[in-house]
Amino acid sequence: MAQEKTLHDLFTETLKDIYYAEKQILRALPKMAKSAQSEQLKMAFRTHQEQTEGQIERLEQVFEMLGKAPRGKHCPAIVGIIDEGKEIMEDFAGTDALDPGLLAGAQAVEHYEIARYGTLKTWAAQLGLTDAVPLLEATLKEEKETDALLTRLAGADVNRKAA
Ligand code: FE
Ligand code: FE
Ligand code: FE
């Protein structure tokens, strides 16, 4: 008989997925800040870089609650999203379309994270991991706020300049 996997296993695997993703994002954000032309966009990336460090620590706390050492698991989705961003940075370097491209890539990243943290929070509650819920909720809030900030910037100067 095949060994039965549980929602708890799925939670742990998804936690590893987002842990890996956050580490990749932490590496990408300084490059995005450096590449951005608008000061507001640079600042948004730098602020989110600091938040991301805290988000990684929160995930490490959740691993600890599970009695597991923090471990990442290759996430092809985030690698793909980040690769698309790199391509835009290269192909649109020095053009007015660079910042809109960076914004679009960053929003794709945030949307992936929002999906993951929303799911993890729901599963943590269902699994009775009540101490993990507020940690996942705190990060989910930061990702949503970042997405909202990027939406505001996309509608403001950053994109108007490119028009
Ligand atoms: Fe994050
Ligand atoms: Fe993934
Ligand atoms: Fe984020």
PDB file of N, CA and C and ligand atoms in Angstrom, residues 22 25 48 52 55 110 113 117 139 143, ligand 1:
ATOM      1  N   GLU A  22      11.677  32.889  -0.916  1.00  0.00           N
ATOM      2  CA  GLU A  22      12.064  34.123  -0.208  1.00  0.00           C
ATOM      3  C   GLU A  22      13.576  34.352  -0.319  1.00  0.00           C
ATOM      4  N   ILE A  25      14.282  35.691  -3.693  1.00  0.00           N
ATOM      5  CA  ILE A  25      13.788  37.070  -3.772  1.00  0.00           C
ATOM      6  C   ILE A  25      14.763  38.017  -3.066  1.00  0.00           C
ATOM      7  N   HIS A  48      11.401  46.593   0.861  1.00  0.00           N
ATOM      8  CA  HIS A  48      10.919  45.211   0.819  1.00  0.00           C
ATOM      9  C   HIS A  48      12.048  44.207   1.060  1.00  0.00           C
ATOM     10  N   THR A  52      11.810  41.351   3.727  1.00  0.00           N
ATOM     11  CA  THR A  52      12.046  39.958   3.323  1.00  0.00           C
ATOM     12  C   THR A  52      12.962  39.249   4.316  1.00  0.00           C
ATOM     13  N   GLN A  55      10.820  38.214   7.009  1.00  0.00           N
ATOM     14  CA  GLN A  55       9.910  37.141   6.579  1.00  0.00           C
ATOM     15  C   GLN A  55      10.620  35.790   6.611  1.00  0.00           C
ATOM     16  N   GLU A 110       5.147  39.220  -5.940  1.00  0.00           N
ATOM     17  CA  GLU A 110       4.247  39.421  -4.790  1.00  0.00           C
ATOM     18  C   GLU A 110       3.004  38.553  -4.907  1.00  0.00           C
ATOM     19  N   GLU A 113       3.752  35.087  -3.855  1.00  0.00           N
ATOM     20  CA  GLU A 113       3.883  35.018  -2.393  1.00  0.00           C
ATOM     21  C   GLU A 113       2.516  35.115  -1.701  1.00  0.00           C
ATOM     22  N   TYR A 117       1.304  32.353   0.937  1.00  0.00           N
ATOM     23  CA  TYR A 117       1.065  32.665   2.352  1.00  0.00           C
ATOM     24  C   TYR A 117      -0.419  32.549   2.718  1.00  0.00           C
ATOM     25  N   THR A 139       3.279  38.230   7.484  1.00  0.00           N
ATOM     26  CA  THR A 139       3.980  38.281   6.195  1.00  0.00           C
ATOM     27  C   THR A 139       2.998  38.512   5.052  1.00  0.00           C
ATOM     28  N   GLU A 143       3.178  41.424   2.166  1.00  0.00           N
ATOM     29  CA  GLU A 143       3.190  41.153   0.709  1.00  0.00           C
ATOM     30  C   GLU A 143       2.048  41.912   0.022  1.00  0.00           C
TER      31      GLU A 143
HETATM   32 FE    FE B   1       8.299  37.764   0.802  1.00  0.00          FE
END
